Tab-separated table of C-alpha atoms in Angstrom:
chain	number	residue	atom	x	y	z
A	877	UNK	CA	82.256	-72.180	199.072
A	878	UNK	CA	81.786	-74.426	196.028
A	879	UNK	CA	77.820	-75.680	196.178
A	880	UNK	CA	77.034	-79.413	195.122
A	881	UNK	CA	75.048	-80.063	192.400
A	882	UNK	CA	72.158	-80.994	194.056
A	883	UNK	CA	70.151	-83.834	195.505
A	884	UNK	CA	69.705	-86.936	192.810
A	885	UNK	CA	67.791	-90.042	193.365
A	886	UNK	CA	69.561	-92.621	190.862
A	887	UNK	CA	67.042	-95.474	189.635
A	888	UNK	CA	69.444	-98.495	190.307
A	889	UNK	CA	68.188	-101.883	188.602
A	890	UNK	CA	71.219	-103.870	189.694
A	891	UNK	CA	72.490	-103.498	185.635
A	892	UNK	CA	75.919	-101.576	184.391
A	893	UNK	CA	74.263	-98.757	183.299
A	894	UNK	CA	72.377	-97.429	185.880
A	895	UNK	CA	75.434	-98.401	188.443
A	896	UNK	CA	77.797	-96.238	186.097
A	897	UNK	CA	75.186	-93.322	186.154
A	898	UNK	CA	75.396	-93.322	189.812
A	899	UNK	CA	79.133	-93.555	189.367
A	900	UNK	CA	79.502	-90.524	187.297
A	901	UNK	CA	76.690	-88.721	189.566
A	902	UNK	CA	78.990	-89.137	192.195
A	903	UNK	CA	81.716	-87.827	190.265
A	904	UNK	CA	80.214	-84.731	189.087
A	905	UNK	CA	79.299	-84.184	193.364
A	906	UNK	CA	75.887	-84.441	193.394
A	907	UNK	CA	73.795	-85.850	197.002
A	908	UNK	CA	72.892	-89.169	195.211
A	909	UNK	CA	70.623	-91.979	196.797
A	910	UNK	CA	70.255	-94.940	195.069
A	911	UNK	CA	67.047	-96.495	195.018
A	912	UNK	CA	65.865	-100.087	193.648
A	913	UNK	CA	62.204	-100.762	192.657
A	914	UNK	CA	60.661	-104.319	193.987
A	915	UNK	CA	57.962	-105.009	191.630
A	916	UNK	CA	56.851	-108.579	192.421
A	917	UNK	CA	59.830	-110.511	194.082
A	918	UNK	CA	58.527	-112.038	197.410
A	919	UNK	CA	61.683	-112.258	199.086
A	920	UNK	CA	62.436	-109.419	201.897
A	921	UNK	CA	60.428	-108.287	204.431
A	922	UNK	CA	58.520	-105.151	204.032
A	923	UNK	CA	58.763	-102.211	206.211
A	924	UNK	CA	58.173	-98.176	206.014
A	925	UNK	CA	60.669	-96.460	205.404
A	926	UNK	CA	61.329	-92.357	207.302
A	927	UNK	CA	58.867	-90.886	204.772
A	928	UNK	CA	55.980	-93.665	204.512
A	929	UNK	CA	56.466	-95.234	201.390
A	930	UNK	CA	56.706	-99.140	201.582
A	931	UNK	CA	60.473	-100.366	201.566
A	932	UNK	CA	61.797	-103.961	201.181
A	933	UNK	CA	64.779	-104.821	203.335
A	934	UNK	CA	67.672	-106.122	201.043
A	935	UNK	CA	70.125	-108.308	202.292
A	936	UNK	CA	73.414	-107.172	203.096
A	937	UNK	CA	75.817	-108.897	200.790
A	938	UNK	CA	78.537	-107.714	202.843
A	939	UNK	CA	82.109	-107.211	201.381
A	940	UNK	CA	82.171	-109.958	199.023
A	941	UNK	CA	80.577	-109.321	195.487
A	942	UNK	CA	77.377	-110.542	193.907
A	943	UNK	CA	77.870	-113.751	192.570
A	944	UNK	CA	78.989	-113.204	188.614
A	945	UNK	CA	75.723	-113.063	186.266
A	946	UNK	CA	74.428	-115.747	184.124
A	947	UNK	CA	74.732	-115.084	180.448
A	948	UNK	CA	71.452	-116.067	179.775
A	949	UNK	CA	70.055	-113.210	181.844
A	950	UNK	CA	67.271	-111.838	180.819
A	951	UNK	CA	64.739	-110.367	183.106
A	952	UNK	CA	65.737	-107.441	186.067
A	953	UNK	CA	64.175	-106.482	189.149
A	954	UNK	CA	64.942	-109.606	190.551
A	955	UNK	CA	66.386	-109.866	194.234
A	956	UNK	CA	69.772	-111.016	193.065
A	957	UNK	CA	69.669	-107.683	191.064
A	958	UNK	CA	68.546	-105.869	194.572
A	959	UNK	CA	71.517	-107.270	196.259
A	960	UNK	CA	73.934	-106.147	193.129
A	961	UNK	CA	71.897	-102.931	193.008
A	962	UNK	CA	73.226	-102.604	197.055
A	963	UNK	CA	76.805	-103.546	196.635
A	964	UNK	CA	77.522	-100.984	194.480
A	965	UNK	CA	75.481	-98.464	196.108
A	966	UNK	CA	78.424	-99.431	199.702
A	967	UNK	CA	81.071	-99.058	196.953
A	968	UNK	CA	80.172	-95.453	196.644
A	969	UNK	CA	79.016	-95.026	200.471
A	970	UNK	CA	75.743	-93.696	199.239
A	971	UNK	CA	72.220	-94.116	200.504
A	972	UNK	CA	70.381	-97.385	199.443
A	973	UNK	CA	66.681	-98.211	199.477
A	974	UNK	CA	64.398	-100.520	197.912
A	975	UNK	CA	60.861	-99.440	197.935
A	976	UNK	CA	57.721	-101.986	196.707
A	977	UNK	CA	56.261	-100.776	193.825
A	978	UNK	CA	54.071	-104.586	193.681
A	979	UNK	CA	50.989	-103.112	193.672
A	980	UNK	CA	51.921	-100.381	190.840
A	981	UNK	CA	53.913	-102.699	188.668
A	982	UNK	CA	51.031	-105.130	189.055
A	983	UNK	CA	48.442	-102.700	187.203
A	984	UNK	CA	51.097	-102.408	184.495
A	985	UNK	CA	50.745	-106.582	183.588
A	986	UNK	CA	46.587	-106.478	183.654
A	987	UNK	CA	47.695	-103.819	181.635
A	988	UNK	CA	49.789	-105.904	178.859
A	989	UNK	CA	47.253	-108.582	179.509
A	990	UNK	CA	44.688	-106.362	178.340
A	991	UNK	CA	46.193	-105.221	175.185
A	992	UNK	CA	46.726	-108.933	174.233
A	993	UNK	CA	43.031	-109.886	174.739
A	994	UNK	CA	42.015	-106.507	172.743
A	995	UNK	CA	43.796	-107.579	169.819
A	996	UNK	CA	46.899	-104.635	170.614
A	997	UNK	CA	50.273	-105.402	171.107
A	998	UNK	CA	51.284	-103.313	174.051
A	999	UNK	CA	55.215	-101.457	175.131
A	1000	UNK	CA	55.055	-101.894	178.754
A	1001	UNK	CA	58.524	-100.087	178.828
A	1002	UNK	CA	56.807	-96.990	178.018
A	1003	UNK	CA	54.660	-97.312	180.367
A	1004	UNK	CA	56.764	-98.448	183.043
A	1005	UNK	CA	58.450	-95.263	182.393
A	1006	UNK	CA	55.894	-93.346	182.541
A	1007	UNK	CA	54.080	-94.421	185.432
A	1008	UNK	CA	56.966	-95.936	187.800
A	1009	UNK	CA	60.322	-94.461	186.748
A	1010	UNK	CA	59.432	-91.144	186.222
A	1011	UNK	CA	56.150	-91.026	187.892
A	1012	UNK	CA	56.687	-92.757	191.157
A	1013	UNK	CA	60.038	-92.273	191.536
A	1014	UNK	CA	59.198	-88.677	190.502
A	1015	UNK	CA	57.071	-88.882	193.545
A	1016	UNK	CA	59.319	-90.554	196.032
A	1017	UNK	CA	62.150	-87.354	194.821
A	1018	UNK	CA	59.569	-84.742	196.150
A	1019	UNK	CA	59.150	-86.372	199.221
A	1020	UNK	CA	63.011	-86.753	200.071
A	1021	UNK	CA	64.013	-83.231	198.817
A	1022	UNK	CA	65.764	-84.405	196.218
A	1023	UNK	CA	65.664	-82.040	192.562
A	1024	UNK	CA	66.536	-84.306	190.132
A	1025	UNK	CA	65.519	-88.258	189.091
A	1026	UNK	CA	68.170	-90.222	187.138
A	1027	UNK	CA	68.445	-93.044	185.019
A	1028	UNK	CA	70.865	-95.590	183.385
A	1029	UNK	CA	69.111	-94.759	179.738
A	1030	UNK	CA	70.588	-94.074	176.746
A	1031	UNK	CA	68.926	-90.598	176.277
A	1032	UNK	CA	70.051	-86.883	176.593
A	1033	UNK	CA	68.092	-83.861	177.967
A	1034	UNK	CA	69.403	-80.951	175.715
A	1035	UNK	CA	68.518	-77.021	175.624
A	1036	UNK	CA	66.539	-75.965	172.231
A	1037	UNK	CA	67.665	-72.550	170.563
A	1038	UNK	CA	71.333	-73.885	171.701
A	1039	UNK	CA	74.016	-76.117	170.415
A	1040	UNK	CA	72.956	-79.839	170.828
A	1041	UNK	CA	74.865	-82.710	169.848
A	1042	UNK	CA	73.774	-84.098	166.648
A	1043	UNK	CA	73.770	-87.047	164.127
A	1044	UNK	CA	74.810	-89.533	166.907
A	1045	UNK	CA	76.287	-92.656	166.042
A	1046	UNK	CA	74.771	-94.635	163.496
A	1047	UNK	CA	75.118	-98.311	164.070
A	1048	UNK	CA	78.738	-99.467	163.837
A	1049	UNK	CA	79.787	-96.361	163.870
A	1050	UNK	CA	82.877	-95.930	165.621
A	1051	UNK	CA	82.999	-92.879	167.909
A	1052	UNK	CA	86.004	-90.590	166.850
A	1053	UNK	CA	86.993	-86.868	167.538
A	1054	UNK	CA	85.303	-86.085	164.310
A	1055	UNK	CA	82.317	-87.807	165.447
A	1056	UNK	CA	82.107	-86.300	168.852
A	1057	UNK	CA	82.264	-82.981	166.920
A	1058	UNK	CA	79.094	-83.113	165.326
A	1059	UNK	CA	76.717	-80.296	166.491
A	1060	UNK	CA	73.251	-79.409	165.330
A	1061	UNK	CA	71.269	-76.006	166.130
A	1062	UNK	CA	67.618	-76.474	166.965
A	1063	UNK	CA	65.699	-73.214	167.325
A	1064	UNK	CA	62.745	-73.088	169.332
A	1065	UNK	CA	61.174	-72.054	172.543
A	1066	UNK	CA	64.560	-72.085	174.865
A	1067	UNK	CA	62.862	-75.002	176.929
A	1068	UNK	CA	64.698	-78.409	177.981
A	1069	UNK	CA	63.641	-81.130	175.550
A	1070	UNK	CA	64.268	-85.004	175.075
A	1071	UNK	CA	67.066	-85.831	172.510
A	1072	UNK	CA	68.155	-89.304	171.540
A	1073	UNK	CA	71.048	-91.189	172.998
A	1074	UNK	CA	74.306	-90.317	171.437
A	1075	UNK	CA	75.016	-94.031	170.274
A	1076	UNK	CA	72.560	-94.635	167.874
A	1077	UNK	CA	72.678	-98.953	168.804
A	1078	UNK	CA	71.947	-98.065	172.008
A	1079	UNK	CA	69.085	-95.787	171.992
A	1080	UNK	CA	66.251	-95.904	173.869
A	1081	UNK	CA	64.899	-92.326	173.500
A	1082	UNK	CA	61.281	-94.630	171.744
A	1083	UNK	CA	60.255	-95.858	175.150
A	1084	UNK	CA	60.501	-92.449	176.779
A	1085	UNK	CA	58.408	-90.173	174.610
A	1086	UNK	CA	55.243	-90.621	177.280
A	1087	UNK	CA	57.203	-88.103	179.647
A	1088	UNK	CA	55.765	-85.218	180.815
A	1089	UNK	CA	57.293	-81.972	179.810
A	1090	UNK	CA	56.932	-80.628	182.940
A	1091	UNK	CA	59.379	-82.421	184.349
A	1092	UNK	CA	62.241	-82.804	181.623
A	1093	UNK	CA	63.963	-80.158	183.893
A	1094	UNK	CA	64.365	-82.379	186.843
A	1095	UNK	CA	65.634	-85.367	184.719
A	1096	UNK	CA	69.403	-86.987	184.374
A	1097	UNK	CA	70.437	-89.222	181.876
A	1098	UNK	CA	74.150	-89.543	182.997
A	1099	UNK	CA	75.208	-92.367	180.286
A	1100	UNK	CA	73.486	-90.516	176.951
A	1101	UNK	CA	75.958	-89.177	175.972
A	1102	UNK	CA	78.767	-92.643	175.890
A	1103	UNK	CA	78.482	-95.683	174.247
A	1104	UNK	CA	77.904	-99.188	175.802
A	1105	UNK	CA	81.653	-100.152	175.136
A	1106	UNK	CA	82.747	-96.591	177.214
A	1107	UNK	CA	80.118	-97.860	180.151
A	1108	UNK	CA	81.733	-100.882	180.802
A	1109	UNK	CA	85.086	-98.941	180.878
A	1110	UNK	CA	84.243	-96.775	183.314
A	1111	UNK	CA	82.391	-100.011	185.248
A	1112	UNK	CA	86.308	-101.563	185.055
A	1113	UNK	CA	87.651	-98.863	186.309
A	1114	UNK	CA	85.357	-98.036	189.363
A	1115	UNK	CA	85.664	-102.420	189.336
A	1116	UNK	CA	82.043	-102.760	189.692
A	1117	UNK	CA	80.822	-106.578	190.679
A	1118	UNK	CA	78.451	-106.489	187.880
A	1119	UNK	CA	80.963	-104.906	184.806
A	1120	UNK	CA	80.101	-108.058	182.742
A	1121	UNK	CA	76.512	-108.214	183.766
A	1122	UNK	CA	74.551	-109.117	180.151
A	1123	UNK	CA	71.690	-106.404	178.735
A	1124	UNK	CA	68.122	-107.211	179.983
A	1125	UNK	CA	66.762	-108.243	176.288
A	1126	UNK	CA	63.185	-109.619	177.458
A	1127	UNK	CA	60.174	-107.707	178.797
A	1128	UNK	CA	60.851	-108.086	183.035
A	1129	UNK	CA	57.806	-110.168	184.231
A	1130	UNK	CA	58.059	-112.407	181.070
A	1131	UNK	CA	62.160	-113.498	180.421
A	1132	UNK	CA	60.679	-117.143	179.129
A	1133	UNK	CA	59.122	-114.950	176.384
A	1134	UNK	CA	56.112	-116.744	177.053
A	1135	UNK	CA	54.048	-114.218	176.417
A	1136	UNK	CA	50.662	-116.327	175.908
A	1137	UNK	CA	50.939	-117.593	179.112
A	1138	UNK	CA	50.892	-114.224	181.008
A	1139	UNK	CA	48.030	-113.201	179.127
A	1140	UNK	CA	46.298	-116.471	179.565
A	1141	UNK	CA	46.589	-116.293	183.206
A	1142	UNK	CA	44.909	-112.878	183.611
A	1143	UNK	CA	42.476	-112.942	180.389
A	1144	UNK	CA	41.783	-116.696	179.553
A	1145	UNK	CA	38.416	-115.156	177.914
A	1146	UNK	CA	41.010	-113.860	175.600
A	1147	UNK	CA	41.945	-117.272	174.532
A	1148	UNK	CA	38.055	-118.430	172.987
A	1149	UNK	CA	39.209	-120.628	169.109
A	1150	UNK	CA	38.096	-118.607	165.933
A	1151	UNK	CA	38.469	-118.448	162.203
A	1152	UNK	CA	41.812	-117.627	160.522
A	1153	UNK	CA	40.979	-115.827	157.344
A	1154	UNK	CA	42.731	-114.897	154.360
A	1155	UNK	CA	42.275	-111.261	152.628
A	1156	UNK	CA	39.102	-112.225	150.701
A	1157	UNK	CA	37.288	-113.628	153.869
A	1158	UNK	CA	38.260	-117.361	152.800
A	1159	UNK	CA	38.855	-119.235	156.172
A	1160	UNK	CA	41.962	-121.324	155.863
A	1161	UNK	CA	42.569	-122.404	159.559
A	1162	UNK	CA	41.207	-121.927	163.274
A	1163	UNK	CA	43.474	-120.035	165.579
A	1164	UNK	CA	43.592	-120.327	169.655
A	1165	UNK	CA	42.510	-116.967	170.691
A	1166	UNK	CA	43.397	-113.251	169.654
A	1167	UNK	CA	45.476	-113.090	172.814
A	1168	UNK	CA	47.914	-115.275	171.553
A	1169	UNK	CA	48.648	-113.000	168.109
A	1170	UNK	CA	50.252	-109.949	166.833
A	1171	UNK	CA	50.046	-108.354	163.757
A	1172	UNK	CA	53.674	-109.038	161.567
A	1173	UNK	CA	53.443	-112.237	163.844
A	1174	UNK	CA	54.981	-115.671	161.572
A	1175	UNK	CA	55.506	-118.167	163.352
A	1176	UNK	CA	52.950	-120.595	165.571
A	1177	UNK	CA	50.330	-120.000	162.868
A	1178	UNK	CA	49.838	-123.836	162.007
A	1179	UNK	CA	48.397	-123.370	158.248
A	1180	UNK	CA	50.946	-124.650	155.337
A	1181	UNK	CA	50.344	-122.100	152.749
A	1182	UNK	CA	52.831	-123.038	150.440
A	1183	UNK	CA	54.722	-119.587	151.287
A	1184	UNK	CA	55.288	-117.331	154.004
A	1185	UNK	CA	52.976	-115.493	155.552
A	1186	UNK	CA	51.713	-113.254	158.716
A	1187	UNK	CA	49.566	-112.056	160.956
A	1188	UNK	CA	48.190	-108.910	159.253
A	1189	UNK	CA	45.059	-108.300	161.373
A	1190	UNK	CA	42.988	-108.985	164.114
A	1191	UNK	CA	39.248	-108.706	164.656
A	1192	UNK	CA	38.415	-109.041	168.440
A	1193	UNK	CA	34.863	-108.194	168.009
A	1194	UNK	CA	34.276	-111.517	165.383
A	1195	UNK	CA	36.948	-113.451	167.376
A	1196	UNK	CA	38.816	-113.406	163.787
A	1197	UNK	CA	42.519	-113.757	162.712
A	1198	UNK	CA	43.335	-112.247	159.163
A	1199	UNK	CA	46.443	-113.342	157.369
A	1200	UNK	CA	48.232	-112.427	154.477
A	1201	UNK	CA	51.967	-112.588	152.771
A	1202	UNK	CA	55.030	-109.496	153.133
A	1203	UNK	CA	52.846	-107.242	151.005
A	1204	UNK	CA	49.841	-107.539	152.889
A	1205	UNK	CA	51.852	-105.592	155.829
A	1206	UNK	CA	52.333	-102.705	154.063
A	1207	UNK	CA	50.274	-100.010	155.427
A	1208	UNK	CA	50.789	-96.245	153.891
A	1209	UNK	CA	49.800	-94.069	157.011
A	1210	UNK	CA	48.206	-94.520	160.482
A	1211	UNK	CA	45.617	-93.041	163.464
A	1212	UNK	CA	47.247	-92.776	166.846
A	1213	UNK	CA	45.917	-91.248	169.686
A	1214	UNK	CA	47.034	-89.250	173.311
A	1215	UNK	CA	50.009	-87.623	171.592
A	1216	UNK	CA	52.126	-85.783	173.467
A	1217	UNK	CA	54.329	-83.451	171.924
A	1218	UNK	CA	57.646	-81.786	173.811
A	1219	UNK	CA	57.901	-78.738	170.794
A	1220	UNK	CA	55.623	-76.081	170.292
A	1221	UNK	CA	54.637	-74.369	167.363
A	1222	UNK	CA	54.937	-77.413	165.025
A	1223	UNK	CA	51.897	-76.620	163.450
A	1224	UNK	CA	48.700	-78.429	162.101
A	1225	UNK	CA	51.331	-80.644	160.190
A	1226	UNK	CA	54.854	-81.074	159.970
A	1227	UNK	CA	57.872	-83.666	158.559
A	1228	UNK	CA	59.911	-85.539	161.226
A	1229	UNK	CA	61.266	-88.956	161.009
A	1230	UNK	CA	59.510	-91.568	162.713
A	1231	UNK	CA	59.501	-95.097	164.490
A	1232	UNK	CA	56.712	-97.652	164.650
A	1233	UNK	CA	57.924	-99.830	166.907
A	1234	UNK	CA	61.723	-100.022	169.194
A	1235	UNK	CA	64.025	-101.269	166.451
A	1236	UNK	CA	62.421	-99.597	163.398
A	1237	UNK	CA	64.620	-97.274	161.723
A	1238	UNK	CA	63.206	-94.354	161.302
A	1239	UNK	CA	61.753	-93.141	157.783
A	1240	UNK	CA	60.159	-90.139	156.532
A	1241	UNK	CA	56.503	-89.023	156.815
A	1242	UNK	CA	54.051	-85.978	157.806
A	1243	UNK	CA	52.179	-85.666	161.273
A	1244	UNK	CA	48.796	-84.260	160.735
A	1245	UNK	CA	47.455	-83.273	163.997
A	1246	UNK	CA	43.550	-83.852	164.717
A	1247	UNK	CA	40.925	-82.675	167.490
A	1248	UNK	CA	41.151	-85.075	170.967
A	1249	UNK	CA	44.798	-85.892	170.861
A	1250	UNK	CA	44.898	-87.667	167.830
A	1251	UNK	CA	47.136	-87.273	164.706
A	1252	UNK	CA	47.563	-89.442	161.788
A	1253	UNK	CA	50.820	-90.121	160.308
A	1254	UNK	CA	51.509	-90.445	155.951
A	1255	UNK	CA	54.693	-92.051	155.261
A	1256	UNK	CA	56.511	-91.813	152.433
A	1257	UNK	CA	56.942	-95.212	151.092
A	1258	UNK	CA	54.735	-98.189	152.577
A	1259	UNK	CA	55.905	-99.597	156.037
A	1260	UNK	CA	55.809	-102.886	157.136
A	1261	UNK	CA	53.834	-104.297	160.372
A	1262	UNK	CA	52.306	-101.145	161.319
A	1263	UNK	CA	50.858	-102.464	165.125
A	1264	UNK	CA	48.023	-101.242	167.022
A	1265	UNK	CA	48.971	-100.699	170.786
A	1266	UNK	CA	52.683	-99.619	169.862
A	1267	UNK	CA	53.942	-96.136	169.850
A	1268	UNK	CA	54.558	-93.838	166.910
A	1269	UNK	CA	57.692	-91.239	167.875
A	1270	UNK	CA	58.376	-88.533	165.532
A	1271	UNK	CA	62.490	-87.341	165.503
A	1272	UNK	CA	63.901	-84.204	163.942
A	1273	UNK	CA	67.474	-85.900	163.611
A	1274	UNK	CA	68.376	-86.285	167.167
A	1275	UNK	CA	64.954	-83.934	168.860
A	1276	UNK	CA	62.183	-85.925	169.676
A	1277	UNK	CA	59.271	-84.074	168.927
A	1278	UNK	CA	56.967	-86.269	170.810
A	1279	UNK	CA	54.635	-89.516	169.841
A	1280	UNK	CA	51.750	-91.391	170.464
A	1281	UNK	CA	49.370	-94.255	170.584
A	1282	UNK	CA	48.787	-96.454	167.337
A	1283	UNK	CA	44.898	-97.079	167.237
A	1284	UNK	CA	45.323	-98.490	163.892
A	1285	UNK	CA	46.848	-98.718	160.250
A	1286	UNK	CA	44.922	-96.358	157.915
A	1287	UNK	CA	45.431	-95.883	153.849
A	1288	UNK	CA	42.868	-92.947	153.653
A	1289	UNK	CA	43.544	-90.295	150.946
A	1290	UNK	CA	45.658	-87.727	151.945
A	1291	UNK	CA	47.525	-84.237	149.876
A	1292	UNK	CA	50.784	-85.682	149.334
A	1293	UNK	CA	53.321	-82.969	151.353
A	1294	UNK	CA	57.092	-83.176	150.526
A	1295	UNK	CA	59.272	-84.895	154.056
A	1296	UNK	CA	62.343	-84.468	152.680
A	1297	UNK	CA	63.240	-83.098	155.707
A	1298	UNK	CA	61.988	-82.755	159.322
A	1299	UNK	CA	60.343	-79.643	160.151
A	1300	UNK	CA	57.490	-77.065	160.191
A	1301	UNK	CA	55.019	-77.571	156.841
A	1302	UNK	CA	53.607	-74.551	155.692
């Protein structure tokens, strides 16, 4: 007798990619149960589902399809993408919940709001991620038997001390035989480790480096290792309602972009008028409150300087905006803190390539690890917009080694240490 898989619950937002995952979960025979997280819609009723946890009742869309989706979406977790979320999940006759994360989710905006008002630009993917998608839904898998949590991210889970696939594809890189081909060893420990997603435009290893190791083993990432074109070309195939559906581009609980206002409605004592000050201390404007600024940030500024020029601090404790041209964003290494590293044995410091921020391409530098968590990161060459409250990941080609928490730009003396490649340094 040929054993299934085993029991998967499938994170379904309503978009392509998680509805293919479940597809190809499906394929490959695993139990799968699709499951949608409510995180501040008030439409549905709320009930309790067999095991206790709070469930919103989603309208049954019947046999026709979800309407088609605006171009202009933006957002997710919407009810319209509950009710696409559900269609699909009839297509492949598989269990469908919705459970009400409202209260969780909530925490995660005071939590952006926060980060605003404290002068830090926050990732509230990350911790989304952390604390919902694989942390409550981690949660919700124990309590229905299931062994594994999956996703619609482009990310892999690969085996160190065996072949991985390597290089990915850089952007507009087409995927060929050759490409597909490309394989990388990485020796070290024989545990399960995060890699990045195979298509390079499409990766979103960045926002998961806050998972716990510990669970790695229990994690699916059906869709790592295609690229968005192949997604939809699976979604034609299976004729899923929502093929076409746009990307999500925009944070969830802010598709105006507005951030100010979010922030403004939790922390208005966040938005108190102050100084604007160049380098030298001059003051050459007022601002409208440190919530309402990030550092790198251009435009909304309201001071003709003759030139461009950006946000390149802010001091919450003198309620004070500094501001400066490009160069003034250069920063040559930074402090972050709660790392959390998925390799062991990388030593006091090592090489790696590393991101700043979601679209930053990652550049050269050495990780030098320091007592509570901390570890402070020398580039190679000067990067622009380093940003408190962002995360730091560190990449051996396609390994992440971990990341952490940017506490702030630093251009303290350091031993220079050749990064020509990722690595141990001895």
């Amino acid at each position: 007798m040929v054993c299934k898989p085993g029991k998967v619950v499938v994170a379904m937002s309503g978009g392509v990619d998680s509805s293919v995952a479940a597809c190809l979960l499906v394929e490959q025979g695993y139990d799968v149960m699709g499951l949608f997280m409510r995180v501040g819609a008030k439409e549905g009723s709320t009930v309790r589902d067999d095991n206790g946890w709070a469930a919103v009742v989603v309208p049954d869309s019947g046999t026709r399809p979800p309407e088609p989706p605006s171009r202009a979406h933006q957002g997710c977790c919407s009810a319209s993408d509950a009710a696409d979320a559900r269609f699909v999940a009839g297509m492949l006759d598989i269990p469908f919940y919705a459970l009400n994360f409202e209260q969780e989710f909530d925490e995660i905006i005071d939590y952006f709001a926060d980060e605003y008002a404290r002068g830090r630009t926050p990732n509230p993917c990350v911790v989304c991620n952390d604390r919902l998608k694989f942390g409550k839904l981690m949660d919700y898998a124990d309590a229905v038997g299931a062994e594994y949590v999956a996703t619609g991210h482009y990310a892999r889970i690969g085996e160190r001390g065996g072949p991985l696939r390597g290089g990915g594809l850089a952007a507009g890189e087409p995927q060929t035989d050759a490409s597909a081909a490309k394989r990388t060893d990485y020796v070290g420990g024989g545990r399960r480790t995060l890699l990045r997603g195979f298509d390079r435009q499409k990766d979103q290893s960045y926002v998961l480096f806050g998972l716990r190791r510990g669970i790695l083993d229990r994690v699916l990432f059906p869709i790592g290792e295609l690229t968005k074109p192949q997604v939809r070309e699976i979604a034609a195939r299976y004729e899923l309602p929502n093929r076409d559906k746009p990307d999500s581009v925009e944070i969830c609980f802010v598709p105006d972009r507005n951030y100010a206002r979010v922030v403004r409605e939790r922390r208005p004592d966040g938005f108190v008028d102050g100084e604007v000050v160049d380098a030298t201390g001059r003051v050459v404007g007022r601002h409208q409150g440190i919530g309402k600024y990030t550092v790198g940030q251009r435009r909304g500024l309201g001071i003709a300087a003759g030139k461009p020029i950006y946000v390149t601090g802010l001091d919450v404790l003198n309620n004070r905006v500094t501001v400066g041209d490009d160069a003034a964003l250069l920063r040559g290494s930074l402090v972050a803190d709660r790392a959390n590293l998925f390799v062991d044995g990388l030593g006091e410091s090592f090489a790696a390539q590393v991101k700043i921020r979601y679209l930053h391409t990652a550049v050269p530098a050495i990780v030098h690890k320091r007592n509570g968590g901390k570890v402070r990161v020398v580039f190679d060459e000067p990067q622009r917009g380093v940003t408190p409250g962002q995360a730091v990941v560190f990449y051996d080609g396609d390994v992440v080694l971990g990341g952490a928490w940017i506490e702030h730009a630093s251009d303290e003396d350091v031993i220079p240490i050749s990064s020509a490649g990722a690595g141990f340094v001895t």
